[in-house]
Coordinates of C-alpha atoms in Angstrom, one line a residue:
Chain A
M97 CA 360.1 168.2 99.4
P98 CA 357.3 171.1 97.6
D99 CA 355.9 172.6 100.4
N100 CA 352.4 171.8 98.8
S101 CA 353.3 168.2 99.6
P102 CA 350.1 166.2 100.8
Q103 CA 350.8 166.4 104.9
V104 CA 349.6 162.2 104.8
K105 CA 353.6 162.1 103.0
L106 CA 354.9 164.3 104.8
E107 CA 353.8 162.0 108.1
G108 CA 355.2 159.6 106.5
V109 CA 358.8 161.1 106.1
K110 CA 358.8 162.2 109.1
R111 CA 357.3 158.2 110.5
L112 CA 360.7 157.4 109.3
G113 CA 363.0 159.6 110.9
G114 CA 363.3 161.6 108.4
T115 CA 363.9 165.2 108.0
I116 CA 361.9 167.4 105.7
F117 CA 363.7 170.9 103.8
P118 CA 360.9 172.1 102.5
C119 CA 361.3 174.1 98.4
E120 CA 358.0 176.1 96.7
P121 CA 356.8 173.6 94.4
T122 CA 358.7 174.0 91.0
A123 CA 361.9 171.7 89.0
E124 CA 364.2 174.3 89.6
A125 CA 363.6 175.2 93.9
R126 CA 363.6 171.7 94.2
V127 CA 367.5 171.6 92.5
A128 CA 368.5 174.0 94.2
T129 CA 367.4 173.1 97.4
C130 CA 369.1 169.4 97.1
A131 CA 371.5 171.3 95.7
Q132 CA 372.9 172.9 98.9
V133 CA 371.4 170.5 101.3
Q134 CA 374.0 168.5 99.7
R135 CA 376.3 171.0 99.9
E136 CA 375.8 171.9 103.7
T137 CA 375.6 168.6 105.6
G138 CA 377.7 166.4 102.5
A139 CA 374.3 164.0 102.3
T140 CA 374.9 161.9 98.9
L141 CA 371.7 161.8 96.4
I142 CA 369.7 159.0 95.5
H143 CA 367.3 160.4 92.5
P144 CA 364.5 159.1 92.8
F145 CA 364.2 157.6 89.9
D146 CA 366.9 158.2 87.9
N147 CA 369.0 156.1 89.1
A148 CA 369.9 152.4 88.1
Q149 CA 368.7 150.7 92.1
I150 CA 365.6 152.7 91.9
I151 CA 365.1 151.9 88.4
A152 CA 366.3 147.6 89.5
G153 CA 363.9 147.9 92.9
Q154 CA 360.8 148.8 91.1
G155 CA 361.2 146.4 88.3
T156 CA 360.7 143.6 91.5
V157 CA 357.2 144.9 90.6
G158 CA 356.8 143.7 87.9
L159 CA 358.5 140.1 88.8
E160 CA 355.6 139.8 91.1
I161 CA 353.2 140.6 87.9
L162 CA 354.2 137.2 86.7
A163 CA 354.5 135.0 89.5
Q164 CA 350.6 136.7 91.0
H165 CA 349.3 136.9 87.2
P166 CA 351.6 133.9 85.1
H167 CA 349.1 134.6 82.0
V168 CA 349.9 138.6 82.2
T169 CA 349.5 139.8 78.4
R170 CA 349.8 143.5 79.3
I171 CA 351.0 145.8 82.2
L172 CA 349.6 149.9 81.9
V173 CA 352.0 151.8 84.7
P174 CA 351.7 155.2 85.2
L175 CA 354.2 157.7 83.9
G176 CA 356.1 160.7 85.5
G177 CA 360.1 160.0 86.2
G178 CA 359.9 156.7 84.1
G179 CA 361.3 154.6 87.0
L180 CA 358.4 152.4 87.3
L181 CA 358.1 152.1 83.7
G182 CA 361.5 151.6 83.0
G183 CA 361.9 149.2 86.7
I184 CA 358.8 147.0 85.0
A185 CA 359.3 146.7 81.5
V186 CA 363.8 145.5 81.9
A187 CA 362.3 142.9 84.5
V188 CA 359.2 141.9 82.2
K189 CA 361.1 142.2 78.9
S190 CA 364.1 139.4 80.1
K191 CA 361.8 136.8 82.0
A192 CA 358.4 137.4 79.3
P193 CA 359.2 139.1 76.0
H194 CA 356.1 138.7 74.9
V195 CA 354.1 140.6 77.7
Q196 CA 352.8 144.2 76.3
V197 CA 354.0 147.3 78.8
I198 CA 352.2 150.7 78.0
G199 CA 353.2 153.5 80.1
V200 CA 350.7 156.2 80.9
E201 CA 350.8 160.0 81.2
P202 CA 348.5 162.9 82.1
E203 CA 347.9 164.4 78.5
G204 CA 349.0 167.6 80.0
A205 CA 351.8 166.4 81.5
A206 CA 353.2 163.5 78.0
E207 CA 356.7 164.5 78.0
A208 CA 357.9 160.9 78.3
W209 CA 355.2 161.2 74.6
V210 CA 356.5 164.4 73.2
A211 CA 360.1 162.5 73.3
L212 CA 360.1 159.7 72.0
E213 CA 358.4 161.4 68.8
R214 CA 361.1 164.0 69.4
G215 CA 364.0 161.4 69.8
H216 CA 364.8 163.3 73.0
V217 CA 363.8 164.6 76.2
T218 CA 363.4 168.5 75.4
P219 CA 360.5 170.2 78.8
L220 CA 356.8 171.0 77.9
A221 CA 357.2 175.0 76.6
D222 CA 353.8 175.3 78.4
G223 CA 354.4 173.7 81.3
A224 CA 353.2 170.7 83.0
H225 CA 349.3 170.6 84.1
S226 CA 347.5 167.8 85.5
I227 CA 345.8 166.3 89.1
A228 CA 347.7 164.1 88.6
E229 CA 351.1 165.5 90.3
G230 CA 353.3 163.1 91.5
L231 CA 353.9 162.9 87.2
L232 CA 355.0 166.6 86.9
V233 CA 358.4 165.3 86.5
T234 CA 360.1 165.6 83.8
I235 CA 361.3 161.4 82.7
G236 CA 365.1 160.8 83.5
Q237 CA 367.4 160.4 81.2
R238 CA 368.5 156.9 81.8
N239 CA 364.5 156.1 81.9
F240 CA 363.9 157.0 78.0
Q241 CA 366.7 155.3 76.9
I242 CA 364.8 152.2 78.3
V243 CA 361.3 153.6 77.6
R244 CA 362.2 154.0 73.8
S245 CA 364.2 150.9 73.8
M246 CA 362.0 148.2 75.8
V247 CA 358.8 149.9 76.4
D248 CA 355.3 149.1 73.7
R249 CA 353.6 152.4 73.7
I250 CA 353.2 155.6 75.5
I251 CA 349.5 156.4 75.6
T252 CA 347.4 159.5 77.5
V253 CA 344.6 160.4 79.6
S254 CA 343.0 162.8 80.6
D255 CA 342.2 164.7 84.2
Q256 CA 338.2 164.1 83.7
E257 CA 339.1 160.2 82.9
I258 CA 342.1 160.5 85.8
A259 CA 339.3 161.6 87.8
A260 CA 336.7 159.5 87.7
A261 CA 338.8 156.4 87.6
T262 CA 340.4 158.0 91.1
R263 CA 336.5 157.9 91.7
Q264 CA 335.7 153.7 90.5
L265 CA 338.8 152.5 92.7
V266 CA 338.3 154.7 96.2
T267 CA 334.1 153.5 95.8
R268 CA 334.3 150.1 94.0
A269 CA 337.6 149.0 94.8
R270 CA 337.9 150.3 98.6
L271 CA 342.1 152.3 97.2
I272 CA 343.4 155.3 98.8
V273 CA 344.6 156.4 95.7
E274 CA 346.0 159.4 94.3
P275 CA 345.6 160.6 90.8
S276 CA 348.8 159.3 90.1
G277 CA 348.0 156.4 90.6
A278 CA 344.7 155.5 89.1
T279 CA 346.5 157.2 85.3
A280 CA 347.2 153.0 84.3
V281 CA 342.9 152.3 85.1
A282 CA 341.9 155.5 83.2
A283 CA 343.6 153.9 79.8
L284 CA 340.9 150.8 80.0
T285 CA 338.1 154.1 79.0
R286 CA 340.2 155.6 76.8
Y287 CA 341.0 152.1 75.2
P288 CA 338.9 149.3 76.2
E289 CA 340.7 147.3 73.7
L290 CA 343.8 147.0 75.9
S291 CA 341.7 145.2 79.0
G292 CA 341.7 141.3 79.3
D293 CA 344.4 140.2 80.6
T294 CA 345.7 143.3 82.2
V295 CA 347.3 144.4 85.1
C296 CA 346.7 147.8 85.7
V297 CA 349.3 149.1 87.9
V298 CA 348.4 151.4 91.2
S299 CA 350.7 153.8 92.7
G300 CA 350.2 155.5 94.6
G301 CA 348.0 156.8 97.7
N302 CA 349.6 159.5 99.0
V303 CA 346.8 162.0 99.4
D304 CA 344.5 163.8 102.3
L305 CA 341.2 162.6 102.7
S306 CA 340.0 165.8 102.3
R307 CA 341.4 166.3 98.9
L308 CA 340.0 162.6 97.7
M309 CA 337.0 164.1 98.5
K310 CA 336.9 167.0 96.4
I311 CA 337.9 165.0 93.5
I312 CA 334.8 162.5 93.6
A313 CA 333.1 165.0 94.2
A314 CA 334.3 167.1 90.6
E315 CA 333.7 164.3 88.8
Chain B
M1093 CA 317.9 149.3 104.9
P1094 CA 318.2 151.5 107.9
D1095 CA 317.4 155.8 106.7
N1096 CA 321.4 155.9 108.4
S1097 CA 322.8 153.8 105.6
P1098 CA 325.6 155.8 104.6
Q1099 CA 325.9 157.2 100.4
V1100 CA 327.9 154.7 99.3
K1101 CA 326.0 151.1 100.3
L1102 CA 322.6 152.7 99.0
E1103 CA 324.7 153.9 96.0
G1104 CA 325.9 150.0 95.6
V1105 CA 322.8 148.7 96.2
K1106 CA 321.5 150.5 93.4
R1107 CA 323.7 149.7 90.7
L1108 CA 323.3 146.2 91.1
G1109 CA 319.7 146.3 90.9
G1110 CA 317.8 146.7 94.4
T1111 CA 314.9 148.2 95.4
I1112 CA 315.4 149.7 98.6
F1113 CA 313.0 149.9 101.0
P1114 CA 314.1 152.5 103.9
C1115 CA 313.4 151.7 107.7
E1116 CA 314.5 153.7 110.9
P1117 CA 317.8 152.3 112.3
T1118 CA 315.7 149.8 115.1
A1119 CA 316.1 145.9 115.0
E1120 CA 311.9 146.3 115.9
A1121 CA 311.7 148.6 112.9
R1122 CA 313.8 146.2 110.9
V1123 CA 312.4 142.9 111.6
A1124 CA 308.6 145.0 110.6
T1125 CA 309.8 146.0 107.4
C1126 CA 311.0 143.5 105.8
A1127 CA 308.1 141.0 107.1
Q1128 CA 306.0 143.8 105.4
V1129 CA 307.8 143.7 102.5
Q1130 CA 308.0 140.3 101.8
R1131 CA 303.8 140.5 103.0
E1132 CA 303.6 142.5 100.1
T1133 CA 305.9 141.2 97.5
G1134 CA 306.0 137.8 98.1
A1135 CA 310.0 138.0 98.8
T1136 CA 311.7 135.5 100.2
L1137 CA 313.9 136.3 103.3
I1138 CA 317.9 136.1 102.8
H1139 CA 319.0 136.5 105.8
P1140 CA 321.3 138.2 106.1
F1141 CA 323.5 135.8 108.6
D1142 CA 321.7 133.8 110.1
N1143 CA 321.6 131.5 106.9
A1144 CA 323.3 128.1 106.5
Q1145 CA 324.1 129.3 102.8
I1146 CA 325.0 132.6 104.2
I1147 CA 327.0 131.3 106.6
A1148 CA 329.1 128.4 104.2
G1149 CA 329.5 131.8 101.8
Q1150 CA 330.9 133.3 103.9
G1151 CA 333.6 130.3 105.0
T1152 CA 335.7 130.9 102.0
V1153 CA 336.7 133.7 103.8
G1154 CA 337.9 131.1 105.8
L1155 CA 339.5 128.9 102.7
E1156 CA 341.4 131.4 101.0
I1157 CA 343.1 132.2 104.4
L1158 CA 344.6 128.9 104.6
A1159 CA 345.1 128.6 101.0
Q1160 CA 347.5 132.1 100.7
H1161 CA 349.2 131.8 104.2
P1162 CA 349.3 128.0 105.2
H1163 CA 351.9 129.3 108.1
V1164 CA 348.7 130.9 110.0
T1165 CA 347.9 130.1 113.1
R1166 CA 345.2 132.7 114.8
I1167 CA 342.4 134.4 112.7
L1168 CA 340.6 137.1 113.9
V1169 CA 337.5 138.0 112.8
P1170 CA 335.1 141.2 113.7
L1171 CA 331.3 140.3 114.8
G1172 CA 328.1 141.2 115.2
G1173 CA 325.5 138.6 113.7
G1174 CA 328.2 135.7 113.7
G1175 CA 327.6 134.6 109.6
L1176 CA 331.7 136.0 108.8
L1177 CA 333.5 134.2 112.4
G1178 CA 330.7 131.4 112.2
G1179 CA 331.6 130.8 108.6
I1180 CA 335.8 131.3 109.0
A1181 CA 335.4 128.7 112.7
V1182 CA 333.5 125.8 110.2
A1183 CA 335.8 126.3 107.6
V1184 CA 339.0 126.2 109.1
K1185 CA 338.6 124.2 112.1
S1186 CA 337.9 121.6 109.3
K1187 CA 341.3 121.4 107.5
A1188 CA 343.0 122.8 110.2
P1189 CA 341.6 123.1 114.0
H1190 CA 345.1 123.1 115.5
V1191 CA 344.2 127.6 114.0
Q1192 CA 342.7 129.6 116.8
V1193 CA 340.1 131.5 115.5
I1194 CA 339.2 134.4 117.4
G1195 CA 336.2 136.7 117.5
V1196 CA 336.5 140.6 117.8
E1197 CA 333.2 142.7 119.0
P1198 CA 333.0 145.7 120.4
E1199 CA 332.9 146.5 123.6
G1200 CA 329.6 147.6 123.5
A1201 CA 327.9 145.6 121.4
A1202 CA 329.2 142.6 123.1
E1203 CA 326.4 139.8 123.4
A1204 CA 328.0 137.4 121.5
W1205 CA 330.6 137.6 124.8
V1206 CA 327.1 137.9 126.8
A1207 CA 324.9 135.1 125.4
L1208 CA 328.1 132.9 125.8
E1209 CA 329.1 133.9 129.7
R1210 CA 325.0 133.1 130.0
G1211 CA 324.9 130.1 127.7
H1212 CA 322.7 131.9 126.2
V1213 CA 321.8 134.5 123.8
T1214 CA 319.7 137.7 124.5
P1215 CA 319.9 141.7 123.8
L1216 CA 321.5 143.8 125.2
A1217 CA 319.8 145.2 128.6
D1218 CA 321.0 149.4 127.9
G1219 CA 321.7 148.5 123.6
A1220 CA 324.5 148.2 121.6
H1221 CA 326.6 151.3 121.5
S1222 CA 329.6 151.8 119.1
I1223 CA 331.1 153.6 116.4
A1224 CA 331.2 150.0 114.0
E1225 CA 328.0 150.2 113.9
G1226 CA 327.5 147.5 110.9
L1227 CA 327.8 145.1 114.2
L1228 CA 325.2 147.1 116.3
V1229 CA 322.8 143.1 116.0
T1230 CA 322.3 140.4 117.9
I1231 CA 323.9 136.9 117.2
G1232 CA 321.7 134.6 115.5
Q1233 CA 321.0 132.0 117.0
R1234 CA 322.3 129.6 114.3
N1235 CA 325.8 131.6 114.7
F1236 CA 326.4 131.1 118.0
Q1237 CA 325.3 127.4 118.4
I1238 CA 328.1 127.4 115.6
V1239 CA 330.8 130.3 117.7
R1240 CA 329.8 128.1 121.5
S1241 CA 331.2 124.9 119.5
M1242 CA 333.7 125.6 117.1
V1243 CA 335.4 129.6 118.5
D1244 CA 338.6 129.5 120.6
R1245 CA 337.6 133.0 122.5
I1246 CA 335.5 136.1 121.9
I1247 CA 337.6 139.4 122.6
T1248 CA 336.6 143.0 122.9
V1249 CA 337.6 146.6 122.2
S1250 CA 336.6 150.4 122.8
D1251 CA 335.8 152.6 120.6
Q1252 CA 339.5 153.9 120.5
E1253 CA 340.8 151.3 119.8
I1254 CA 338.2 151.0 117.0
A1255 CA 339.0 154.5 115.6
A1256 CA 343.4 153.7 116.3
A1257 CA 343.1 151.3 114.0
T1258 CA 340.4 152.5 111.2
R1259 CA 343.1 156.0 111.1
Q1260 CA 346.0 153.4 110.9
L1261 CA 344.5 150.9 107.8
V1262 CA 342.9 154.2 106.1
T1263 CA 346.8 156.1 106.8
R1264 CA 348.7 153.4 106.0
A1265 CA 348.0 150.5 104.6
R1266 CA 345.6 152.7 102.9
L1267 CA 342.2 150.8 102.7
I1268 CA 339.0 152.2 102.9
V1269 CA 337.2 150.8 106.4
E1270 CA 335.3 151.1 108.6
P1271 CA 335.2 150.7 112.2
S1272 CA 333.6 147.2 112.1
G1273 CA 335.9 146.8 108.8
A1274 CA 338.5 148.1 111.6
T1275 CA 337.4 145.8 114.5
A1276 CA 339.8 142.9 114.7
V1277 CA 343.1 145.2 113.8
A1278 CA 341.9 146.8 116.8
A1279 CA 342.5 143.9 119.2
L1280 CA 346.3 143.5 118.2
T1281 CA 346.4 146.8 120.5
R1282 CA 345.3 146.2 123.7
Y1283 CA 346.5 141.9 123.1
P1284 CA 349.9 142.4 120.7
E1285 CA 350.7 138.8 123.0
L1286 CA 347.6 137.7 119.6
S1287 CA 350.3 139.1 116.8
G1288 CA 352.4 136.4 115.5
D1289 CA 351.1 134.3 112.5
T1290 CA 347.7 135.9 112.9
V1291 CA 345.7 136.8 110.1
C1292 CA 343.1 140.2 110.7
V1293 CA 340.1 140.2 108.3
V1294 CA 339.6 143.9 107.6
S1295 CA 335.5 143.7 106.0
G1296 CA 333.6 145.5 105.0
G1297 CA 334.2 149.1 103.8
N1298 CA 330.9 151.0 103.8
V1299 CA 331.2 154.4 104.7
D1300 CA 331.6 157.3 103.3
L1301 CA 334.3 159.5 103.3
S1302 CA 333.1 162.8 105.0
R1303 CA 332.8 160.1 108.5
L1304 CA 336.0 158.2 107.8
M1305 CA 337.3 161.9 107.8
K1306 CA 336.2 162.5 111.2
I1307 CA 336.3 159.3 112.8
I1308 CA 340.2 159.7 111.8
A1309 CA 340.4 163.7 112.9
A1310 CA 338.7 162.3 116.7
E1311 CA 341.0 159.2 117.6

């Protein structure tokens, strides 16, 4: 785990019996540390998003949305590695192809949006920057293929819009949500035409209260 | 409103177009200020809990629980003025009399529990004290009659148990909840035999994040 992970995330892993191997908060360090742990311990890698079973598991979110809100016409999903978006797209398009599935990326980490334009995935030249640090990963290859064939659209939101949506979810919906989890709601500010029978997926909530206060105060 | 009300509560009232008349945070000051506002403005008093329509409205929480969780055997409800508990009891007992309805009070503000023992409502000699400040009101007369005839049991929880339940709801369920709202969950710590097909009503969430952090840190 990146050594700047929120305390609540570290505590959650420990509570579930996990052993934490810290690393620097860069993609290179993550990959290198992960490979080293595999070598030293014989552990099997389960990729957090570029893995067929993880994608399928996250797709159950789509099935739940269809079951609980059958009249939904549009689903907005935060987009980072693309597992959640990809899984929801596969599930929803197989059951209800008329329902729009839209991915929402931070402007400063719009790798999937750029990848769709270019037709292939390449890291951003200037790196990825956003308060939505859970989305600062490059979309997986499997996820990119799914997104390209099944997702209707990718849109972007600014950090300011993300902070405003986080504040709204905290003060109005009384949810503890990290900025990454608020991106889909942020999209409704920039694109009001997307509201209606729309479901915004709010995931996740790994944020320390002290940081949450700062985000809300700064907005 | 008491002049020590949380900022989030004041902002909520303003957002909804309300005019705030501040008063000292005592029962006497509330009653006196309210009477004065009525005299000066001709406003009609709608009592926040000792009012038949308010009680009926809060009873819809009970109907929702029965609709969403038909196998429920027990409902735990925070108890202050008694409107929420009374309403839920009337609704649930009329539809599903076998379902237990239990009120949960802070130990330091157990006026309803004492009233049940004595057979009538009297303010506590030493006043009411608890971190669950939303429950520091004396049970209403109507509510007491309902509680006496329809509620199965009243139980109490300590401030420490309330703080621990608040922490659990924040860090595990990712809900912003005030201590008053966490009392029903706190009861499951002290009375584990009450778990099972049990629903705990979690209401409300009028707490500033800075105070929430202190409660969680102190626990």
